[in-house]
mmCIF file of C-alpha atoms and ligand atoms in Angstrom:
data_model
loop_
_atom_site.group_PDB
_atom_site.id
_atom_site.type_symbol
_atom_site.label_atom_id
_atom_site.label_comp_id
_atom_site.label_asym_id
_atom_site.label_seq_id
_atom_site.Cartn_x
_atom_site.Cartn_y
_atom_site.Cartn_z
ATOM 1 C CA UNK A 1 77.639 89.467 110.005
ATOM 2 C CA UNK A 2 80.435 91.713 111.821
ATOM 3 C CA UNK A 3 83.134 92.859 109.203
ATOM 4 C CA UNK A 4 85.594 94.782 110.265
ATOM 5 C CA UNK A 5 88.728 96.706 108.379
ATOM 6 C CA UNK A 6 92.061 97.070 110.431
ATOM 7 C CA UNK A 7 93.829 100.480 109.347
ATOM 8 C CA UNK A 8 97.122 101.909 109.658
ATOM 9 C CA UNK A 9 100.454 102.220 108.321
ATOM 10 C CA UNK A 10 102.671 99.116 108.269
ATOM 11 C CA UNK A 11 104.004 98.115 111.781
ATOM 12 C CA UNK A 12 101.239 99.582 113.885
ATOM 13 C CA UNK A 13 100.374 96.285 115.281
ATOM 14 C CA UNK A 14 97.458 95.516 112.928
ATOM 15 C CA UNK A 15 98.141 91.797 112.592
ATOM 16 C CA UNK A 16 98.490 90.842 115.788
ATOM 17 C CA UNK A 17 95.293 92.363 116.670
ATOM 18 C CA UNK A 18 92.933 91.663 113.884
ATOM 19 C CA UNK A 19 94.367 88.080 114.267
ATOM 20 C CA UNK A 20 93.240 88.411 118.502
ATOM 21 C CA UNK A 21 89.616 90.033 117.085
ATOM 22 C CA UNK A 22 89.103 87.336 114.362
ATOM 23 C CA UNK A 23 89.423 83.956 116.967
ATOM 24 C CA UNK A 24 87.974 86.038 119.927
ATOM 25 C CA UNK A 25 84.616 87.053 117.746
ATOM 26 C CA UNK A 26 85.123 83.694 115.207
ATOM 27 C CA UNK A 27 85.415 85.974 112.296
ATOM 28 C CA UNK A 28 87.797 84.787 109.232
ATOM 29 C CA UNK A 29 91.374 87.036 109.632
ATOM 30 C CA UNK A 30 92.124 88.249 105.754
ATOM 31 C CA UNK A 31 95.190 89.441 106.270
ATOM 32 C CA UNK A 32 96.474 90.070 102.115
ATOM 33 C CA UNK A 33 100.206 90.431 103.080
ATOM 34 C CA UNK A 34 99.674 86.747 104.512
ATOM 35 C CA UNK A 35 98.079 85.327 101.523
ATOM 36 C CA UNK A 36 100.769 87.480 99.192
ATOM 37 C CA UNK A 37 103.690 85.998 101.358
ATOM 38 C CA UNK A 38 102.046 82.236 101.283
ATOM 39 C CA UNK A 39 101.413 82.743 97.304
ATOM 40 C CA UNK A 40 105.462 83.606 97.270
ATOM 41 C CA UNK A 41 106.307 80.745 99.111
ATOM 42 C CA UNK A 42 104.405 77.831 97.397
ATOM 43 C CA UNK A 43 105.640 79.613 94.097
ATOM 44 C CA UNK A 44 102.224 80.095 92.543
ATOM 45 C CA UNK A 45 101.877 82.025 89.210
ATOM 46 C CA UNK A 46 100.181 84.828 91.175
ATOM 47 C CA UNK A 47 103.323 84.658 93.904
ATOM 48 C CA UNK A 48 106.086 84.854 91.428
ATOM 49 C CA UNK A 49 104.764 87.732 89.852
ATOM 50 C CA UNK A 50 104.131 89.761 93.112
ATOM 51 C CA UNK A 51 107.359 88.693 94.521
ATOM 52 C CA UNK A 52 109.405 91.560 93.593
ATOM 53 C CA UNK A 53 107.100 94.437 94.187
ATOM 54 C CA UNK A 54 106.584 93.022 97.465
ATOM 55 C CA UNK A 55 110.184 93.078 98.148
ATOM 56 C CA UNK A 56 110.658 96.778 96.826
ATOM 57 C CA UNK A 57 108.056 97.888 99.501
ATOM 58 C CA UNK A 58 105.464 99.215 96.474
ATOM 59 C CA UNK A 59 101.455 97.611 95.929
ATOM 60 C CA UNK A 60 100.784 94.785 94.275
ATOM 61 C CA UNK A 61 98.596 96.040 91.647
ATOM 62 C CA UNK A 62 94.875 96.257 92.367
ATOM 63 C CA UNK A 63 93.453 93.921 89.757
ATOM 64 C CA UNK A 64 95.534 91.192 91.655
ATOM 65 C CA UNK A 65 94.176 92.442 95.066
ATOM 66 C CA UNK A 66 90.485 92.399 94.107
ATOM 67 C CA UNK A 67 91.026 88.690 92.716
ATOM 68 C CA UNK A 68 92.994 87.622 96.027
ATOM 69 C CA UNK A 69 89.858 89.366 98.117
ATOM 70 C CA UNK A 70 87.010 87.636 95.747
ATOM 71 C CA UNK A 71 89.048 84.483 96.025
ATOM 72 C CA UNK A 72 89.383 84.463 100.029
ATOM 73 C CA UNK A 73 85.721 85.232 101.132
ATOM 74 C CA UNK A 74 84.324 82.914 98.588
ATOM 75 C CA UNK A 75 86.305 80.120 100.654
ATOM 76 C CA UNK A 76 84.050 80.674 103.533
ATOM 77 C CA UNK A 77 80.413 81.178 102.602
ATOM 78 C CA UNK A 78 79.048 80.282 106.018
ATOM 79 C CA UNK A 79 81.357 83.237 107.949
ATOM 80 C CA UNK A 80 80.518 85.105 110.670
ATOM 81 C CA UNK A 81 82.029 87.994 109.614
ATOM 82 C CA UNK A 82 85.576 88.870 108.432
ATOM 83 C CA UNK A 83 88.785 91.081 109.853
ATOM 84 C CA UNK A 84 90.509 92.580 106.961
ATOM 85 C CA UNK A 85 93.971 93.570 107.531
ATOM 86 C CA UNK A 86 96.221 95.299 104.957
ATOM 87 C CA UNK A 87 93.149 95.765 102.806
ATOM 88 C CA UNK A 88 91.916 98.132 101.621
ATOM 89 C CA UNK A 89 94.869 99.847 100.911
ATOM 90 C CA UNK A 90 93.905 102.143 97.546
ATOM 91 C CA UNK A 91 90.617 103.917 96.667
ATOM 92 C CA UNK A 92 89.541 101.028 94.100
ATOM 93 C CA UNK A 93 89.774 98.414 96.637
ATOM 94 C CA UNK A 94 87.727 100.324 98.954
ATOM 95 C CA UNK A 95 84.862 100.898 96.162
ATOM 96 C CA UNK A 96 85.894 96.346 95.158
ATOM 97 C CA UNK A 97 84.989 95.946 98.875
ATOM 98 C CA UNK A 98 81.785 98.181 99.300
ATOM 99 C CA UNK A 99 80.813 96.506 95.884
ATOM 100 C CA UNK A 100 81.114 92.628 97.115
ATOM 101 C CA UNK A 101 79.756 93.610 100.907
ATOM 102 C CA UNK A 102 76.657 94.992 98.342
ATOM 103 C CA UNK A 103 76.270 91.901 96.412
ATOM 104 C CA UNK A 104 76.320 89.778 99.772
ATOM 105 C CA UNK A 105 73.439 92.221 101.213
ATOM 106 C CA UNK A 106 76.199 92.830 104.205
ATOM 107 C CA UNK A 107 78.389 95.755 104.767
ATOM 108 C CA UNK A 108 81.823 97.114 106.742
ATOM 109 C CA UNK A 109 80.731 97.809 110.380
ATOM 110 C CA UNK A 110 83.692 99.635 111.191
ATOM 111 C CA UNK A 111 87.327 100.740 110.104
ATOM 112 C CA UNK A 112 89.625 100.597 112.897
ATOM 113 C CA UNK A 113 92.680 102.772 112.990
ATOM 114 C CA UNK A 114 95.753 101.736 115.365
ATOM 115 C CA UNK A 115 97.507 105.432 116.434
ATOM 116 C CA UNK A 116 100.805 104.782 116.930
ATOM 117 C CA UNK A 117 103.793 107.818 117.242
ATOM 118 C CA UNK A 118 106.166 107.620 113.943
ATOM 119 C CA UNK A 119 109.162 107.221 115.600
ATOM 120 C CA UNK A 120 107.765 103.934 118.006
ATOM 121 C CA UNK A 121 106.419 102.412 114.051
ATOM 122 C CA UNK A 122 109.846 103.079 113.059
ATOM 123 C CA UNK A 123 111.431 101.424 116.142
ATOM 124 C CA UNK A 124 108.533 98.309 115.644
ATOM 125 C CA UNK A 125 109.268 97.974 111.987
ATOM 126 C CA UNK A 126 113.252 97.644 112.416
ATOM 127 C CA UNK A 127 113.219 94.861 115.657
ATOM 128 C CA UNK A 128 110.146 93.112 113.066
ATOM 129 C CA UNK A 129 112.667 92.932 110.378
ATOM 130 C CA UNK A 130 115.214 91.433 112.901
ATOM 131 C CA UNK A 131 113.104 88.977 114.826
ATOM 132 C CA UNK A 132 111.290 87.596 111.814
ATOM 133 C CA UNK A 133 113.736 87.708 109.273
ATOM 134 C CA UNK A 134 111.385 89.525 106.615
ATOM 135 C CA UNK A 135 112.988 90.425 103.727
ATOM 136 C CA UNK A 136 110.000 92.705 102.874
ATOM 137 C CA UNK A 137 111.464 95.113 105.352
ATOM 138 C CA UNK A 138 115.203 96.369 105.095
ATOM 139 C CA UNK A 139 115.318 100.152 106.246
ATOM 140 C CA UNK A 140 115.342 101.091 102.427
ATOM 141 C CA UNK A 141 112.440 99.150 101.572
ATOM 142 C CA UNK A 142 110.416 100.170 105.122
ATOM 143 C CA UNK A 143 110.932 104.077 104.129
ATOM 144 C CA UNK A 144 109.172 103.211 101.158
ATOM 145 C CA UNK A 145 106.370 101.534 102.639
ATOM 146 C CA UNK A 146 105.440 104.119 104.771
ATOM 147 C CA UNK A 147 105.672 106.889 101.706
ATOM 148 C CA UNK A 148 103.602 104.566 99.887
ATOM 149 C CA UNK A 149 100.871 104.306 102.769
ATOM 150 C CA UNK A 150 101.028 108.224 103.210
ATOM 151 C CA UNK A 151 100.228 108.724 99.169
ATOM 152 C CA UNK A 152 97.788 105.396 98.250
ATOM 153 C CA UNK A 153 96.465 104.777 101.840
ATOM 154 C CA UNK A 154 96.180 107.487 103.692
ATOM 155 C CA UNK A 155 93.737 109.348 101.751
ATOM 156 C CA UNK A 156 91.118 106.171 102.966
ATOM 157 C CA UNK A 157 90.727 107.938 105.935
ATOM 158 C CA UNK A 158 88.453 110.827 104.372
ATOM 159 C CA UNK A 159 86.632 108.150 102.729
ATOM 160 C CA UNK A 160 85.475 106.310 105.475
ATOM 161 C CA UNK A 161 85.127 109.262 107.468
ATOM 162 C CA UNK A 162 82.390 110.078 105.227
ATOM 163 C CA UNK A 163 80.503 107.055 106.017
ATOM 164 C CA UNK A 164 81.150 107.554 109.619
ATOM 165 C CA UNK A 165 82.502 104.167 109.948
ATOM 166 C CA UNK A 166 86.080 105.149 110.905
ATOM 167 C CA UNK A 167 87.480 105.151 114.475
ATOM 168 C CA UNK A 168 90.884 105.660 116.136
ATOM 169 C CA UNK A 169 92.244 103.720 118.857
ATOM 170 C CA UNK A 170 95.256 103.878 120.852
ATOM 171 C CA UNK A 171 98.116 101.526 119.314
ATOM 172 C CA UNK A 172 100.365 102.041 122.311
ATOM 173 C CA UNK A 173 100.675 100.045 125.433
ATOM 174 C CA UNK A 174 100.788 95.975 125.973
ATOM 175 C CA UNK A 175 98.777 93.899 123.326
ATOM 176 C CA UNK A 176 96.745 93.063 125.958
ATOM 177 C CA UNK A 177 95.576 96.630 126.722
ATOM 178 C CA UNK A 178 94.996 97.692 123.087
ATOM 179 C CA UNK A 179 92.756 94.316 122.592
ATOM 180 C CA UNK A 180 90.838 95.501 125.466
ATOM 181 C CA UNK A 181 90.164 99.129 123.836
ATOM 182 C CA UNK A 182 89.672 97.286 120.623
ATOM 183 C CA UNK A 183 87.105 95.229 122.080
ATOM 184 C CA UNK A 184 85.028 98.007 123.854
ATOM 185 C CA UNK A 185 84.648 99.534 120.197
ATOM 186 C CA UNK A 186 83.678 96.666 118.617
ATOM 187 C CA UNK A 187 80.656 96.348 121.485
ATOM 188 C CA UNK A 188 79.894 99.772 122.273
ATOM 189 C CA UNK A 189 80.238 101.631 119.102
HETATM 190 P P1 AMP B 1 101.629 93.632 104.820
HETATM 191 O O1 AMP B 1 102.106 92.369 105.444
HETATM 192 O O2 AMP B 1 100.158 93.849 104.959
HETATM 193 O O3 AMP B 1 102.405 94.836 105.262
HETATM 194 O O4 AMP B 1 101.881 93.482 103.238
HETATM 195 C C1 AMP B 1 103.166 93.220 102.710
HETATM 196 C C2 AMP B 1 103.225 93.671 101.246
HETATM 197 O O5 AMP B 1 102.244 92.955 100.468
HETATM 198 C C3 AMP B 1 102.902 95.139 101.001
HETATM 199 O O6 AMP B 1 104.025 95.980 101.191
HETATM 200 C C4 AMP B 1 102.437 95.116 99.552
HETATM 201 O O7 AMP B 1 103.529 95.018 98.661
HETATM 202 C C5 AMP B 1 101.661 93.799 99.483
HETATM 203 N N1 AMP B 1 100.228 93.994 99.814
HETATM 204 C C6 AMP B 1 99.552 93.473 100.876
HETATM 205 N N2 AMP B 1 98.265 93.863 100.890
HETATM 206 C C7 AMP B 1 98.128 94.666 99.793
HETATM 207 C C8 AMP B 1 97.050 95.417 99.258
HETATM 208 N N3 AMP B 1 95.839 95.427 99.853
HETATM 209 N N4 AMP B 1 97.270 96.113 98.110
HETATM 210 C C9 AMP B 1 98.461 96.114 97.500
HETATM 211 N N5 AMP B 1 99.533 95.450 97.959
HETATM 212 C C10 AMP B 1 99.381 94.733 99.098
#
């Protein structure tokens, strides 16, 4: 099995990537801001009650999280391997995922950061907000986001340092170009 995590703060260009990785390698995308935003949409107990902290830019509490992640690779015993995107994005998600990669006798091959400059994330996060229309990201609510990556998410880094799983790789240039990079890591590492 190849599991891989895609890190970084919101608008680095995560999903778009892990979304190339997953069909390019035939590993299941879980991206949990998808699943959140489908749950809203089809009005689902889980959706209306995440709605709102989704919209103020804040985490959907953990318990939630850990149910969504259960949930989603249960659907797909046979997998190759999965792409995680948005998650893990708090310390007890992290220890939820180590403990189900444990129970599955598998584990995370890698954590893949996207560097990208502030100001360019900035710049992505606005002309996102345009183009797509997501309400999830007025300016307000995308300051917020990013303090709320720099105090919950952030502080992942360290821990997968530790387990020397944890790379960095370029976020800038055409998607093309960074799928390339991405794809040398995932082979060569
Ligand atoms: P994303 O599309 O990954 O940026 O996620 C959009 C929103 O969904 C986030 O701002 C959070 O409110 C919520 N969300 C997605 N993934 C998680 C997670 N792993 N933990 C907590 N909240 C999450």
């Amino acid at each position: 099995m190849l599991n891989l995590i895609f890190f970084g703060p919101p608008g680095v260009g995560k999903g778009t990537q892990a979304a190339r990785v997953a069909k390019y390698y035939d590993l299941v995308h879980v991206s949990t801001g998808d699943i959140l935003r489908e749950e809203i949409k089809l009005e689902t107990e889980l959706g209306l009650k995440v709605k709102d902290i989704i919209a103020s830019g804040e985490l959907v509490p953990d318990e939630f999280l850990i149910e969504v992640l259960e949930n989603t690779c249960s659907k797909h015993p046979g997998a190759k391997g999965f792409v995680f995107d948005g998650f893990p994005r708090t310390l007890r998600q992290a220890e939820a995922l180590d403990e189900l990669m444990k129970r599955q006798d598998c584990k995370i091959a890698k954590v893949i950061s996207l560097e990208v400059p502030e100001d360019e994330l900035l710049r992505r996060l606005v002309n996102r907000a345009i183009e797509q229309g997501r309400t999830d990201d007025t300016a307000e609510v995308i300051k917020n986001r990013l303090i709320v990556y720099q105090k919950h998410t952030k502080p992942l880094i360290d821990y997968y340092k530790r387990k020397n799983i944890f790379i960095e790789v370029p976020g800038v240039g055409t998607i093309g170009s960074i799928f390339a990079s991405l794809c040398k890591v995932i082979e060569n590492h």
